[in-house]
Tab-separated table of C-alpha atoms in Angstrom:
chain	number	residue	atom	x	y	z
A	1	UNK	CA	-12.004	-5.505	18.488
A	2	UNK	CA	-10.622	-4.498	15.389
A	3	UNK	CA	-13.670	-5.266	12.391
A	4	UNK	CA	-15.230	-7.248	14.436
A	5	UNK	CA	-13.229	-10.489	13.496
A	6	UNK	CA	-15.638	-10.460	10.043
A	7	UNK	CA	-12.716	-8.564	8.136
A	8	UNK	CA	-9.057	-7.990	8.390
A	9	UNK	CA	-7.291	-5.017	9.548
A	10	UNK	CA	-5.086	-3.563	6.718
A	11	UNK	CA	-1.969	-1.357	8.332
A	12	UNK	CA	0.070	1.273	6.258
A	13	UNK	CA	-1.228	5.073	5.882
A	14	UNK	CA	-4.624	4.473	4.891
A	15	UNK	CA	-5.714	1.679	7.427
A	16	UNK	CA	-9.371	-0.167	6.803
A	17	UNK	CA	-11.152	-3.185	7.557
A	18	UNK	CA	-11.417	-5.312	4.359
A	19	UNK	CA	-14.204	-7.512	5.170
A	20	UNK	CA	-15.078	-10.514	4.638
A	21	UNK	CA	-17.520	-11.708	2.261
A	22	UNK	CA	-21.164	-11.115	3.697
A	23	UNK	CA	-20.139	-7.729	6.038
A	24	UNK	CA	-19.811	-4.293	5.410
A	25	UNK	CA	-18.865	-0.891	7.257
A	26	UNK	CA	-16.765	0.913	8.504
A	27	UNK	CA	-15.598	-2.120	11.269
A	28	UNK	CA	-17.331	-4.797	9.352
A	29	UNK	CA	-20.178	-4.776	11.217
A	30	UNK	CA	-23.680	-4.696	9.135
A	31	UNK	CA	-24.821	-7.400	6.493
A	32	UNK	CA	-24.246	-6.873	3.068
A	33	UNK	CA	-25.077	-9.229	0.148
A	34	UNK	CA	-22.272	-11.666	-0.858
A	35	UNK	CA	-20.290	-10.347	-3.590
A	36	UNK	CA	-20.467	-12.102	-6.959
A	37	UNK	CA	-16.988	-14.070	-7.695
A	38	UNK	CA	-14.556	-12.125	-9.539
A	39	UNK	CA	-12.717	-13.936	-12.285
A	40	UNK	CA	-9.002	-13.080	-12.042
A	41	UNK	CA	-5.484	-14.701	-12.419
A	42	UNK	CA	-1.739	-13.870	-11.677
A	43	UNK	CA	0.963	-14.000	-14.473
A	44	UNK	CA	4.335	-15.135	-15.061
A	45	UNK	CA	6.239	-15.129	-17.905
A	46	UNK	CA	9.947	-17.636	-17.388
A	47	UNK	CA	11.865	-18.566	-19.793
A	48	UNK	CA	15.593	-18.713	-18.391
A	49	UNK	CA	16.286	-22.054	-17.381
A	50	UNK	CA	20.096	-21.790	-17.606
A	51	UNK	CA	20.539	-19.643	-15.107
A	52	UNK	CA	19.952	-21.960	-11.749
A	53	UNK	CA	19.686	-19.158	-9.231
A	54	UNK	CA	17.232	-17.515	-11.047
A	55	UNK	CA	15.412	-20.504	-11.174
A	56	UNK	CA	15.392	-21.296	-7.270
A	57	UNK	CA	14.308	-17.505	-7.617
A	58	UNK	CA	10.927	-18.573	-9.432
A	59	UNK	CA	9.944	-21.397	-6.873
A	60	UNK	CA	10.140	-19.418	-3.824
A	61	UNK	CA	8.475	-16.942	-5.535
A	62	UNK	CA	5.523	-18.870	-6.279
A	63	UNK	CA	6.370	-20.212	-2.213
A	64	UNK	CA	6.389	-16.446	-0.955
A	65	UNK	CA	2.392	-16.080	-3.327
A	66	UNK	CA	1.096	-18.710	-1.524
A	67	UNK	CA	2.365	-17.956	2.054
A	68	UNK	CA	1.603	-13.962	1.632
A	69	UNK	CA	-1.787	-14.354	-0.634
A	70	UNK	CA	-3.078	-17.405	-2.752
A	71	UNK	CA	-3.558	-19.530	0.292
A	72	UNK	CA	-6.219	-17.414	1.501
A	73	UNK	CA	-7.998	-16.005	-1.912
A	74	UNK	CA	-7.100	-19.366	-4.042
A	75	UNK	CA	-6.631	-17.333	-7.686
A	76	UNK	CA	-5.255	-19.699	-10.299
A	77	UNK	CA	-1.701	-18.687	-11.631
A	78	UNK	CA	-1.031	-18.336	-15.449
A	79	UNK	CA	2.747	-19.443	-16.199
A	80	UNK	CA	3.702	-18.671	-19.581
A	81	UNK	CA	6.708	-20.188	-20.630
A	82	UNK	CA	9.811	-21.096	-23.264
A	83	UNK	CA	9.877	-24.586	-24.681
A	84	UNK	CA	13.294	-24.869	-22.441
A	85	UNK	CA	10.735	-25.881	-19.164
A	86	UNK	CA	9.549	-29.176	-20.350
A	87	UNK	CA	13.475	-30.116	-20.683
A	88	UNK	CA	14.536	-32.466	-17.690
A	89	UNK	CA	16.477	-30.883	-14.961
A	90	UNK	CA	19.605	-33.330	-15.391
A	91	UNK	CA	21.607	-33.600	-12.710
A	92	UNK	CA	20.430	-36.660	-10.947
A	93	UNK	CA	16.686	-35.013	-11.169
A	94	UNK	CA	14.635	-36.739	-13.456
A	95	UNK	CA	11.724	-34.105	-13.156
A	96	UNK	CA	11.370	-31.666	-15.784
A	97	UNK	CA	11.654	-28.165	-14.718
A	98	UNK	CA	7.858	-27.537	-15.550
A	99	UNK	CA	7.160	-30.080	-12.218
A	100	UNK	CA	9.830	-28.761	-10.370
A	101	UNK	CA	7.738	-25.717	-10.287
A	102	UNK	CA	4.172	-27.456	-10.004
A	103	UNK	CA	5.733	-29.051	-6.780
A	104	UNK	CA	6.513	-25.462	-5.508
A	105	UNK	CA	3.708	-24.435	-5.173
A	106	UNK	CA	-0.266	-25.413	-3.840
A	107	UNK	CA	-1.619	-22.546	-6.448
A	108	UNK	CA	-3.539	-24.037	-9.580
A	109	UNK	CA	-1.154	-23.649	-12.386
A	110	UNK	CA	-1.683	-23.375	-15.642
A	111	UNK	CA	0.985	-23.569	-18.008
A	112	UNK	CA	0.823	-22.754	-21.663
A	113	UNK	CA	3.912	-22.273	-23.794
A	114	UNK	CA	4.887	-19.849	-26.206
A	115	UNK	CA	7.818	-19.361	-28.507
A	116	UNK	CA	10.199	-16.941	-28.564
A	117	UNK	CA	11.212	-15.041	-31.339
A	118	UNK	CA	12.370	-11.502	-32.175
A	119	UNK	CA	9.451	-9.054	-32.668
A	120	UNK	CA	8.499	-8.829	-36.246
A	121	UNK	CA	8.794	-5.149	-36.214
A	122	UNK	CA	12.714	-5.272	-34.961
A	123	UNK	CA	14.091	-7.213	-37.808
A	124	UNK	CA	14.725	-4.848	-40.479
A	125	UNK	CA	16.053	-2.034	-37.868
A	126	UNK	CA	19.727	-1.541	-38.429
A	127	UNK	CA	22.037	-1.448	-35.553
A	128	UNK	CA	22.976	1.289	-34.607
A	129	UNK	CA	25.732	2.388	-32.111
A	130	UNK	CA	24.075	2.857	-28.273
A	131	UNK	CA	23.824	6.586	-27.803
A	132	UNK	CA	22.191	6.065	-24.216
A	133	UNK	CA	24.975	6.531	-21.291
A	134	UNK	CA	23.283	4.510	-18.945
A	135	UNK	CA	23.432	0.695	-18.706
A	136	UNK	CA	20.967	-1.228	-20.976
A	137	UNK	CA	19.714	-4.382	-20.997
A	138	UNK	CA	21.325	-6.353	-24.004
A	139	UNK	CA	19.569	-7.776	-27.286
A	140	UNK	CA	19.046	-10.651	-25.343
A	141	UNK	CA	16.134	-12.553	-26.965
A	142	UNK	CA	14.909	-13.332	-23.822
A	143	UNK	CA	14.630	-9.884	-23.095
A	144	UNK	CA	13.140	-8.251	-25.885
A	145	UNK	CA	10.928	-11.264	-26.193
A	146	UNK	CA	9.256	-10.477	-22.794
A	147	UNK	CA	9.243	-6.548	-23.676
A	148	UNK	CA	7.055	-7.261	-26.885
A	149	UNK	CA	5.007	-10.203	-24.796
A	150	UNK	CA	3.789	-7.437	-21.853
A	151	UNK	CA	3.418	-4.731	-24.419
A	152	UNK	CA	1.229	-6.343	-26.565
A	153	UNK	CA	1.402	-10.376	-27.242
A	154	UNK	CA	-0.519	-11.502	-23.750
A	155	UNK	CA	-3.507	-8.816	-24.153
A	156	UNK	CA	-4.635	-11.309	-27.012
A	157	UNK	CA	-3.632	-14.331	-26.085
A	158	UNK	CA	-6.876	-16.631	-25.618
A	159	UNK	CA	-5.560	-18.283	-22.478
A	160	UNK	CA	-6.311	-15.036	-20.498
A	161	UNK	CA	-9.873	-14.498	-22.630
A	162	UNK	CA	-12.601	-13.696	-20.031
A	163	UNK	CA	-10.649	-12.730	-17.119
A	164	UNK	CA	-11.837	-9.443	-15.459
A	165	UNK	CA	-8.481	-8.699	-13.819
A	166	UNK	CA	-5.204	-10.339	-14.402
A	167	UNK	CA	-1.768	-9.213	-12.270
A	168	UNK	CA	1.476	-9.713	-13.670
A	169	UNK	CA	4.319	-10.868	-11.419
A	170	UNK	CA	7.963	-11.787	-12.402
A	171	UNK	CA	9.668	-14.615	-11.424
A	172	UNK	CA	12.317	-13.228	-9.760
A	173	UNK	CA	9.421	-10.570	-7.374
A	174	UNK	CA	8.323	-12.452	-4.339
A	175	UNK	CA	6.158	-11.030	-1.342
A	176	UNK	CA	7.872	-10.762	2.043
A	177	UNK	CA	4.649	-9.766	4.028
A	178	UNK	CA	1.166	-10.708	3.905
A	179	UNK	CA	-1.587	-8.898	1.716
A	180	UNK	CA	-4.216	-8.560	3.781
A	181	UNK	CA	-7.060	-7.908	1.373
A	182	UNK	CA	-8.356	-9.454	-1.351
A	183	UNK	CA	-6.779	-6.759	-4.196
A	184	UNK	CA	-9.099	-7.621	-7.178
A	185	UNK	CA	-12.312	-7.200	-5.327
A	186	UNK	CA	-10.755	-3.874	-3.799
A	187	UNK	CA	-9.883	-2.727	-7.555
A	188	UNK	CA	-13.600	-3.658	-8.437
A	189	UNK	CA	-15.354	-1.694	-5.917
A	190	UNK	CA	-13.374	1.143	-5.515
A	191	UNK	CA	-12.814	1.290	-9.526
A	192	UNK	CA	-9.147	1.553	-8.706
A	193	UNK	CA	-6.237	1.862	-11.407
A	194	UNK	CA	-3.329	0.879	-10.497
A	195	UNK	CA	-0.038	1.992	-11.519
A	196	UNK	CA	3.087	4.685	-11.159
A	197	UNK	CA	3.870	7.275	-12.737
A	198	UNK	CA	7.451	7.973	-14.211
A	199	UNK	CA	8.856	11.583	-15.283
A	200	UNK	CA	12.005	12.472	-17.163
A	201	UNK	CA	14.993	13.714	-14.766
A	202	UNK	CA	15.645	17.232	-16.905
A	203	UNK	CA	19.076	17.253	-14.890
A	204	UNK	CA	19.881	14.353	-16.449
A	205	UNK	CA	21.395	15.033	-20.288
A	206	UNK	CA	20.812	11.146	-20.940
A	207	UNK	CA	17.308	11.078	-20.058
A	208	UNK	CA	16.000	11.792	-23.357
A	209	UNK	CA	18.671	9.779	-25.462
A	210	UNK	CA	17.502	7.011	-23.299
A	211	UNK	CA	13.943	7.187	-23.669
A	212	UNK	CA	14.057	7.592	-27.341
A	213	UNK	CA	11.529	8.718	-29.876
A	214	UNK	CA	8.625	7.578	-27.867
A	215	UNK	CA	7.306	11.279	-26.562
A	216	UNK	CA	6.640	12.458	-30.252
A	217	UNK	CA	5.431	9.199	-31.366
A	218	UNK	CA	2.948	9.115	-29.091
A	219	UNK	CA	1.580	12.896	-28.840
A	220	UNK	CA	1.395	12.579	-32.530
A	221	UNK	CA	-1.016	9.339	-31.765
A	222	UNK	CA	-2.821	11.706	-29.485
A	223	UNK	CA	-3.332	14.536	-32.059
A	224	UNK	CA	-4.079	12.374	-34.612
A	225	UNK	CA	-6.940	10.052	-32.668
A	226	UNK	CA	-8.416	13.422	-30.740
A	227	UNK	CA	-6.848	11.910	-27.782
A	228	UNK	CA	-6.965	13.706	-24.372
A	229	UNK	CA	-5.661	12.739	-20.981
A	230	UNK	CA	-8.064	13.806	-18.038
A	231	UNK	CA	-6.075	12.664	-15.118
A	232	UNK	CA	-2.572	14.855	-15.589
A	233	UNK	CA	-4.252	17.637	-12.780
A	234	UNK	CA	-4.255	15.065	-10.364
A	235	UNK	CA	-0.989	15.017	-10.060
A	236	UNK	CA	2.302	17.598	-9.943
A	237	UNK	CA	3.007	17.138	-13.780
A	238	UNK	CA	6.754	18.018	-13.649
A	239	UNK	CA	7.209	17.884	-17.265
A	240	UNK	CA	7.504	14.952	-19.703
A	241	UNK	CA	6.880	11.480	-18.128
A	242	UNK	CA	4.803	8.560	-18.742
A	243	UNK	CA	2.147	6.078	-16.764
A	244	UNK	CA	3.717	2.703	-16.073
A	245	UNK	CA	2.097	-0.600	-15.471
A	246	UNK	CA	4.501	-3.157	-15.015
A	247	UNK	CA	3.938	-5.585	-11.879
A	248	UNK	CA	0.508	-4.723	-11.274
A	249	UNK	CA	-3.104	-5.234	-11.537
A	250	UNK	CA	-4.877	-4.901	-15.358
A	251	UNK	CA	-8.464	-3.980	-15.926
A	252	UNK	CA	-8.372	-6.771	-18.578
A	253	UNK	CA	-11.618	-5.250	-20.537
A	254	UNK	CA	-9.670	-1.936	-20.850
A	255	UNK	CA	-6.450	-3.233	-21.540
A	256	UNK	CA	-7.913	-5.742	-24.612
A	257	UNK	CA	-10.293	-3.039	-25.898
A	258	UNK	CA	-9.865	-1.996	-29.654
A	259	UNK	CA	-8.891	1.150	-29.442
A	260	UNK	CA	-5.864	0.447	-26.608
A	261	UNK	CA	-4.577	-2.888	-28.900
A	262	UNK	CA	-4.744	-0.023	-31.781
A	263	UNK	CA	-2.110	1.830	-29.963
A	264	UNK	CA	-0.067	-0.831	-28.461
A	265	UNK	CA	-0.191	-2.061	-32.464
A	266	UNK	CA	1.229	1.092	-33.337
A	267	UNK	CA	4.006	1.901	-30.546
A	268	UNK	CA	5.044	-1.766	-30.997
């Protein structure tokens, strides 16, 4: 039988037996030491209360975790939020919309506010008229609160202090199939990174209008801080691009180190 029945069966292009804690092998089937515990969390950042679809959005995503993941590997979830969640619903609901989404869910939650403000470094920009073609996001607060949060608020907030991996979700991203593995412990052994990369579409005139000053900016960074990147050969390097790591898995010791906050400091 597939791994023996000590691991699951994972399905896509590379299939493997993850197994379970205690087995090892190809099919799961020799004794291994038990694994120490990893310390790890999933994130969510929600702030839009107004908006009541997007809000049914955030409990059946936190549903969708549980059915497709938590239930099985029991990680605590991390819900940042806007003051607007400890509001009461209204409506004939006397819950506030903080225990609407405790009741969503059988994760352990743990909430912790934060307040939302524009970025200290966006204030004294002047507006300027859009020169990208493409659609844009507005100057939503909302918005360019969360931008500055993922970028670099969260990697020092002390809430998430001590965690060896975190994995950032949205509210509105929810699972539609089961994860068969545990993905923290398969980041730790395999001393996976995990992310996409992005490149600029050079057919595109608006690709570089929309993407701003952020190529020189940072090669300049590079130069200045001897800065090399050794993994560009691993992949077909079309031209300019960049390494994205939005909805995924963080390293947290990498991400929080001194010399990666120097840089997020600096882009921000």
């Amino acid at each position: 039988p597939e791994c023996s029945y000590r691991g699951h069966q994972t399905r896509g292009r590379w299939p493997y037996c993850d197994c379970f804690p205690g087995w090892a092998g190809p099919a799961c089937g020799e004794r291994a030491e038990v694994p120490t515990p990893i310390k790890a969390c999933i994130v969510f950042l929600m702030y839009d209360t107004t908006n009541k679809e997007y809000f049914r959005y955030q409990k059946k995503t936190l549903a969708a975790l549980d059915r497709h993941f938590n239930d099985r590997f029991q990680y605590p979830v991390v819900i940042f939020h806007s003051a607007k969640y400890r509001q009461r619903m209204g409506g004939g609901n006397s819950s506030t919309y903080l225990e609407s989404l405790l009741h969503s869910t059988r994760s352990k939650v743990i909430f912790q506010q934060v307040d939302f403000q524009y970025p200290k470094y966006l204030r004294p920009w002047p507006q300027v008229k859009l020169t990208c073609p493409r659609y844009t996001y507005p100057r939503a607060l909302n918005y360019i609160h969360m931008i500055q949060f993922f970028s670099l608020g969260w990697f020092r907030h002390p809430v998430l202090k001590g965690y060896e991996y975190v994995w950032r979700l949205d509210g509105d991203l929810a699972f539609t199939k089961p994860i068969p593995c545990d993905i923290f412990r398969v980041m730790r052994e395999r001393k996976a990174v995990f992310g996409f990369y992005k490149w600029k579409n050079s057919k595109n005139p608006g690709s570089t209008k929309c993407s701003g000053p952020i190529d020189n900016i940072t090669a300049q960074y590079a130069q200045d801080h001897g800065f090399r990147p050794a993994h560009l050969h691993l992949v077909n390097n079309p031209g300019p691009g960049w390494y994205c790591g939005g909805w995924v898995v963080f390293k947290w010791s990498f991400w929080t180190s001194p010399d990666v906050l120097a840089f997020a400091e600096h882009i921000s």
